[in-house]
mmCIF file with all atom_site columns, C-alpha atoms and ligand atoms in Angstrom:
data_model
loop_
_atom_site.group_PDB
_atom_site.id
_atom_site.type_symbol
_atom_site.label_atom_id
_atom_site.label_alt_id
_atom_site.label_comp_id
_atom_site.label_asym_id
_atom_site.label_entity_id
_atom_site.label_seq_id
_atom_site.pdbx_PDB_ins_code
_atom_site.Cartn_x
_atom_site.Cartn_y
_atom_site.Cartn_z
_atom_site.occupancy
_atom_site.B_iso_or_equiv
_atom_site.pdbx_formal_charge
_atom_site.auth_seq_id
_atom_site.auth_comp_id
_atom_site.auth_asym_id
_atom_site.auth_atom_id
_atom_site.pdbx_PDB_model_num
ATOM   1   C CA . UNK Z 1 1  ? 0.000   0.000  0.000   1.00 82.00 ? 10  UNK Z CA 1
ATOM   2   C CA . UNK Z 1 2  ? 1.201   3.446  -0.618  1.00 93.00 ? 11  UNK Z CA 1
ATOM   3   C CA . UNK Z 1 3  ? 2.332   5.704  2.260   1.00 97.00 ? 12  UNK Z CA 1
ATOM   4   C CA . UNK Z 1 4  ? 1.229   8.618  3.370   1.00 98.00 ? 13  UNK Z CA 1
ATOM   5   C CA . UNK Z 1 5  ? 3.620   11.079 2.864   1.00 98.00 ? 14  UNK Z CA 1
ATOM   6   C CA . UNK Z 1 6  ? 5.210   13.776 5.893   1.00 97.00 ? 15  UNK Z CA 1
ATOM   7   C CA . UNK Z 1 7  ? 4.119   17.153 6.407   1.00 94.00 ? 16  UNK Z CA 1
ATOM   8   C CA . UNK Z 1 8  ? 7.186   18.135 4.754   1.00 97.00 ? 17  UNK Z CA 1
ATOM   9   C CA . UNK Z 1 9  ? 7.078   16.400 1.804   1.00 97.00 ? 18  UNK Z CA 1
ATOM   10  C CA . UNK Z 1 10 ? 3.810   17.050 1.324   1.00 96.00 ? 19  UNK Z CA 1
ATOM   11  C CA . UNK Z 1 11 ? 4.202   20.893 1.576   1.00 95.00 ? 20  UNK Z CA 1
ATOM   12  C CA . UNK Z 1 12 ? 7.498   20.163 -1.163  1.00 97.00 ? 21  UNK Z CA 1
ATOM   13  C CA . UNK Z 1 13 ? 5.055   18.609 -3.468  1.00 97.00 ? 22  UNK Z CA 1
ATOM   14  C CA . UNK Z 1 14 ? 2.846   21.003 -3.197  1.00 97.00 ? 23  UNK Z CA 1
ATOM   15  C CA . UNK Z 1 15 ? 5.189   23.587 -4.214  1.00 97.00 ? 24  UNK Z CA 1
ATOM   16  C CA . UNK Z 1 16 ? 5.097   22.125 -7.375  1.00 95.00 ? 25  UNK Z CA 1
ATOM   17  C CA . UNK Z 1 17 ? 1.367   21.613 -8.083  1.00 98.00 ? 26  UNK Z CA 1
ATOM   18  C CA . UNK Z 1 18 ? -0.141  25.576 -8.666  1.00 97.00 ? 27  UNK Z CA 1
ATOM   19  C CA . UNK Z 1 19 ? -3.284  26.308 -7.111  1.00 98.00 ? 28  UNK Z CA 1
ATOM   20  C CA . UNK Z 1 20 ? -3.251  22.697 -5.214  1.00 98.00 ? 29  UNK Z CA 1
ATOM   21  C CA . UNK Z 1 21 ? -3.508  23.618 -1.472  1.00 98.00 ? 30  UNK Z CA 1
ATOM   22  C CA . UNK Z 1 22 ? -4.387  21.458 1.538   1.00 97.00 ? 31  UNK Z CA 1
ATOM   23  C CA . UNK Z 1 23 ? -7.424  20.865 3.060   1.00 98.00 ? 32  UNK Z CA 1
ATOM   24  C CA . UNK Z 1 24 ? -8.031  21.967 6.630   1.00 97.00 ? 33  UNK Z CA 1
ATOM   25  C CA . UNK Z 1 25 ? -8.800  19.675 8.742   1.00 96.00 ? 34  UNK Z CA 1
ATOM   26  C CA . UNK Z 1 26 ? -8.026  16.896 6.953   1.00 97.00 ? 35  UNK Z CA 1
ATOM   27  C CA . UNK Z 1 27 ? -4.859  14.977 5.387   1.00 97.00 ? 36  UNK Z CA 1
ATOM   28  C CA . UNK Z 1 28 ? -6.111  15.829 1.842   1.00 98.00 ? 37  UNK Z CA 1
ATOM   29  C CA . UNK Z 1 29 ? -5.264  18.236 -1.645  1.00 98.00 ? 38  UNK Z CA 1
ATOM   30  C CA . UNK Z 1 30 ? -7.865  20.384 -3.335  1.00 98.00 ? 39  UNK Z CA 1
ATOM   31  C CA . UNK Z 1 31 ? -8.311  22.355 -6.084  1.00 99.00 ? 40  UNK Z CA 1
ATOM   32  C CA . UNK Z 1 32 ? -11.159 24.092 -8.090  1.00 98.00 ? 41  UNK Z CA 1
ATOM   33  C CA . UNK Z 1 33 ? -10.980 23.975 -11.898 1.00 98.00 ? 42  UNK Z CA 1
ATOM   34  C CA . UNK Z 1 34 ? -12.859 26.820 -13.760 1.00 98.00 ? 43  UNK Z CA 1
ATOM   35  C CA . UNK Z 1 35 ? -13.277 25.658 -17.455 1.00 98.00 ? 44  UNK Z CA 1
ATOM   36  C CA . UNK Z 1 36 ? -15.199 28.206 -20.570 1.00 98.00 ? 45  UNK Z CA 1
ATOM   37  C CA . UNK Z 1 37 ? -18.070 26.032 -19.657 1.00 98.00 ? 46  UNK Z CA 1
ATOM   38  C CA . UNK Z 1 38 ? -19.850 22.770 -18.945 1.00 98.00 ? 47  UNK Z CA 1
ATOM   39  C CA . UNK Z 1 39 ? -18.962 20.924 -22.506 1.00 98.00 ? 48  UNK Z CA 1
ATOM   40  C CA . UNK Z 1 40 ? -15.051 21.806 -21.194 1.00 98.00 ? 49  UNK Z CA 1
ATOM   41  C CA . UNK Z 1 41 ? -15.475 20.929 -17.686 1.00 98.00 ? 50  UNK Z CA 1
ATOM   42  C CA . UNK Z 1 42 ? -17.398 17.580 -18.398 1.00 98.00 ? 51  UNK Z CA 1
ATOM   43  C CA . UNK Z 1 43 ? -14.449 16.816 -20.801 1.00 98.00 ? 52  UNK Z CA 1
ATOM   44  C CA . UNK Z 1 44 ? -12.189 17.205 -18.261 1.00 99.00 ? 53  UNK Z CA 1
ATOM   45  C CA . UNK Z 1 45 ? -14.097 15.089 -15.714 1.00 99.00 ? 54  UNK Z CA 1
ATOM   46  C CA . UNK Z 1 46 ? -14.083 12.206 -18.696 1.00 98.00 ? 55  UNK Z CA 1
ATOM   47  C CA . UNK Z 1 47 ? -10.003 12.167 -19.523 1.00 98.00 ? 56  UNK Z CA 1
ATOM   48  C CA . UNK Z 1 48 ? -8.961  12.176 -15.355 1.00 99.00 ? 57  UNK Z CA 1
ATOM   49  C CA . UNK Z 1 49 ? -11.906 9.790  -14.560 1.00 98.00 ? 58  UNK Z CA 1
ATOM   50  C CA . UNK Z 1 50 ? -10.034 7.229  -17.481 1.00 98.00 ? 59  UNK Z CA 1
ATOM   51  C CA . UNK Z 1 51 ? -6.723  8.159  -16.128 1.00 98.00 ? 60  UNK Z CA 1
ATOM   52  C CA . UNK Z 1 52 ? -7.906  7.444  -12.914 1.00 98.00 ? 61  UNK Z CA 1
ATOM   53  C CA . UNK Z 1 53 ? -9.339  4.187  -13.807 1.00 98.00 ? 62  UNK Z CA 1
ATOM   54  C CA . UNK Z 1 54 ? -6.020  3.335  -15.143 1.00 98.00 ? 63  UNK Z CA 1
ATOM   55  C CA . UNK Z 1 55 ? -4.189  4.363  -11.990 1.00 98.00 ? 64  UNK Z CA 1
ATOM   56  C CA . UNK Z 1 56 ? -6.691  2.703  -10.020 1.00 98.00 ? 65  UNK Z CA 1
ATOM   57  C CA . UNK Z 1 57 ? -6.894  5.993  -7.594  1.00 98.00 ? 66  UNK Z CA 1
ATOM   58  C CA . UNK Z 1 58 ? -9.976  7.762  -7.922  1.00 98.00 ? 67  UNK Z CA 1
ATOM   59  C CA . UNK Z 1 59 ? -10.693 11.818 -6.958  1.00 98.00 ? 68  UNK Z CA 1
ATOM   60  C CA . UNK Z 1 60 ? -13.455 12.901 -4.940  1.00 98.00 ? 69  UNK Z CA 1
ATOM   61  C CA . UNK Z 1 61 ? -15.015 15.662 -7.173  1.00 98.00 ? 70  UNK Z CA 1
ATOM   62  C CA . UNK Z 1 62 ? -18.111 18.009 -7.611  1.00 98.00 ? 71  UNK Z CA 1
ATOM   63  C CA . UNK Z 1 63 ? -18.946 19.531 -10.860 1.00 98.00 ? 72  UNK Z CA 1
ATOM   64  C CA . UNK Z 1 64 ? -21.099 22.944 -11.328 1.00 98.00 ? 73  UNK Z CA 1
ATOM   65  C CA . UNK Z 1 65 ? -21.526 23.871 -14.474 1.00 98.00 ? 74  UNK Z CA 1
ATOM   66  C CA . UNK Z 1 66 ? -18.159 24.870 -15.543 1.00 98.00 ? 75  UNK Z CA 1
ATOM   67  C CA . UNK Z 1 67 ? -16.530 24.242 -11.964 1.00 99.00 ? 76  UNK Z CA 1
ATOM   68  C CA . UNK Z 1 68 ? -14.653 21.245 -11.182 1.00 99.00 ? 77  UNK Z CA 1
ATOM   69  C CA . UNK Z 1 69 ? -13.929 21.265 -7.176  1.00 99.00 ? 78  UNK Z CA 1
ATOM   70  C CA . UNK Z 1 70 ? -11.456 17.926 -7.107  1.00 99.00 ? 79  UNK Z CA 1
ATOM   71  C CA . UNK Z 1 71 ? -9.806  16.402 -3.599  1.00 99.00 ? 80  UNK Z CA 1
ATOM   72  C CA . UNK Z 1 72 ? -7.423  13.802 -3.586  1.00 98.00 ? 81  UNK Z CA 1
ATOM   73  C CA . UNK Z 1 73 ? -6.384  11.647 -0.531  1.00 98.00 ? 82  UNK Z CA 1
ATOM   74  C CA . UNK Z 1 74 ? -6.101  7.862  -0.370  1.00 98.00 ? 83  UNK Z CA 1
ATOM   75  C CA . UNK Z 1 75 ? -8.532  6.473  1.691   1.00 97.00 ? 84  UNK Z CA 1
ATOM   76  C CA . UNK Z 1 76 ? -6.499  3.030  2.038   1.00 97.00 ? 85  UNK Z CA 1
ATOM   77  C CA . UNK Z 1 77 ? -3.503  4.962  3.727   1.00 98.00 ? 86  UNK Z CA 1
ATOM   78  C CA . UNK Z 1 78 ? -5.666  7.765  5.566   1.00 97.00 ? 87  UNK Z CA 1
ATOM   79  C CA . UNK Z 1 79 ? -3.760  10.206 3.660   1.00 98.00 ? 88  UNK Z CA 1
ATOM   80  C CA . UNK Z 1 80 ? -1.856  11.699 0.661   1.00 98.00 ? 89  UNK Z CA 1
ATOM   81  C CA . UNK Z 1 81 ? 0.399   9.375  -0.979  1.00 98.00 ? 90  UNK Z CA 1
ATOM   82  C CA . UNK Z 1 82 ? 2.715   10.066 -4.044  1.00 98.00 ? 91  UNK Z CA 1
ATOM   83  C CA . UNK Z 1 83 ? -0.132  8.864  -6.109  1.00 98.00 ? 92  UNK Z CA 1
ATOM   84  C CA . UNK Z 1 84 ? -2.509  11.870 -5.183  1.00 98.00 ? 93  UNK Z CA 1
ATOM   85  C CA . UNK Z 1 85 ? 0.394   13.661 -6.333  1.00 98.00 ? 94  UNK Z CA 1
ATOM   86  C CA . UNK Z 1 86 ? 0.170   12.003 -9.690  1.00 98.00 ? 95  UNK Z CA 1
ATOM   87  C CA . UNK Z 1 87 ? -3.308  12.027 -10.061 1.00 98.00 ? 96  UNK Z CA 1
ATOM   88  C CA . UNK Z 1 88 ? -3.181  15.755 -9.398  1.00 98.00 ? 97  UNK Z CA 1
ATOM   89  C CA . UNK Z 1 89 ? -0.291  16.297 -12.050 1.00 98.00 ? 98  UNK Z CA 1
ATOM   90  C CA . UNK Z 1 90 ? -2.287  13.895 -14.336 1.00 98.00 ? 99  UNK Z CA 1
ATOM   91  C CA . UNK Z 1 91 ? -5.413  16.356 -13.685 1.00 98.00 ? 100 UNK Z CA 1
ATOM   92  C CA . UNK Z 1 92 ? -2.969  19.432 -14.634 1.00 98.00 ? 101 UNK Z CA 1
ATOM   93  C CA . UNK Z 1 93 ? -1.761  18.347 -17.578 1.00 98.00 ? 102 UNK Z CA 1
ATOM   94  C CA . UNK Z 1 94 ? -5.243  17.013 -18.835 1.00 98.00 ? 103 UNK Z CA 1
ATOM   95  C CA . UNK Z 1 95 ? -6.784  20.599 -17.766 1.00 98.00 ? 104 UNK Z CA 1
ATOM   96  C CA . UNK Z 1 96 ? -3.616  22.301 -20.120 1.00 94.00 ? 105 UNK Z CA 1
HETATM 97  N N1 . LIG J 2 .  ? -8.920  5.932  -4.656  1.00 85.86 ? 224 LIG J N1 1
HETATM 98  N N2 . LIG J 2 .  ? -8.568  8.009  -3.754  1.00 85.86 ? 224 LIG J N2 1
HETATM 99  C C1 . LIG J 2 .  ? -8.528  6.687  -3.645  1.00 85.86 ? 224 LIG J C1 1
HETATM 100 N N3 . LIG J 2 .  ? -8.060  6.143  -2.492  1.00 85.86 ? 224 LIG J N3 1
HETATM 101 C C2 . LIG J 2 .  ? -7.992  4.799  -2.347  1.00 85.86 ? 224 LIG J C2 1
HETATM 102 O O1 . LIG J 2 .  ? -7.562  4.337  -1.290  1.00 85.86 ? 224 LIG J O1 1
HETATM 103 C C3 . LIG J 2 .  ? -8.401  3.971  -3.411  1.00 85.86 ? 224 LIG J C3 1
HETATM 104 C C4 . LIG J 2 .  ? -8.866  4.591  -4.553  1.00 85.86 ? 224 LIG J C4 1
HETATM 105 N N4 . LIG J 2 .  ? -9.267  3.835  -5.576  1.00 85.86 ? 224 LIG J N4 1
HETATM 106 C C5 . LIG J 2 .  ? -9.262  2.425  -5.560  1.00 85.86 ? 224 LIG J C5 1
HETATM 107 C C6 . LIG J 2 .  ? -8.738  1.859  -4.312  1.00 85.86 ? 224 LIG J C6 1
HETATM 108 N N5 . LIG J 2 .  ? -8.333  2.613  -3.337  1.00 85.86 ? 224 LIG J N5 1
HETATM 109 C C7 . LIG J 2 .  ? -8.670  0.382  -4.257  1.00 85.86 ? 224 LIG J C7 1
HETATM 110 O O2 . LIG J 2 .  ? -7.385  -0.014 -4.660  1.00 85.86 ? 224 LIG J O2 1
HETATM 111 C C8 . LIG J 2 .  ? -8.931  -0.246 -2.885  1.00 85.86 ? 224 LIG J C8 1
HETATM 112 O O3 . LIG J 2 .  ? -10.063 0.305  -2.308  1.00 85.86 ? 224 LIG J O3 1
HETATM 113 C C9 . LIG J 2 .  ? -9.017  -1.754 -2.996  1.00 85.86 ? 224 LIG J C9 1
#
């Protein structure tokens, strides 16, 4: 199972993920997408939900019309691992 990953290397991950901040209150990474509009932010939602799939490490996510509000923790490890950090590059690069 992955491992959670220290205070300090999650703040030195973070440093390289814009906009990605942590959640208060919680061992967990958020960030809000803002797309043109619901046909951009749905398309979003479908490429990370396949890469996802593929990583087998799914976001928890709430879409409003052209908002995307994603968190990432891993619920096996009670925490963030290195593969939130993926998943949240992943999520960059798929946004562009
Ligand atoms: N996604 N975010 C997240 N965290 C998990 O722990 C997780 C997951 N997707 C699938 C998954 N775990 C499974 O591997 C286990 O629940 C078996």
């Amino acid at each position: 199972m992955a491992e959670r990953l220290s205070a300090e290397a999650r703040k030195q991950a973070l440093g390289g993920l814009p906009d990605w901040t942590e959640v208060h209150g919680r061992d967990a990474i958020a960030k809000t997408f803002i797309f043109k509009d619901f046909n951009e932010a749905f398309g979003f939602m479908t490429r990370a939900a396949l890469a996802a799939e593929k990583m087998d490490h799914h976001p928890e996510w709430r879409n409003v019309y052209k908002t995307v509000e994603v968190v990432l923790s891993t619920h096996d490890a009670g925490g963030v691992t290195a593969l939130d950090i993926t998943l949240a590059k992943t999520m960059d690069a798929i946004a562009g």
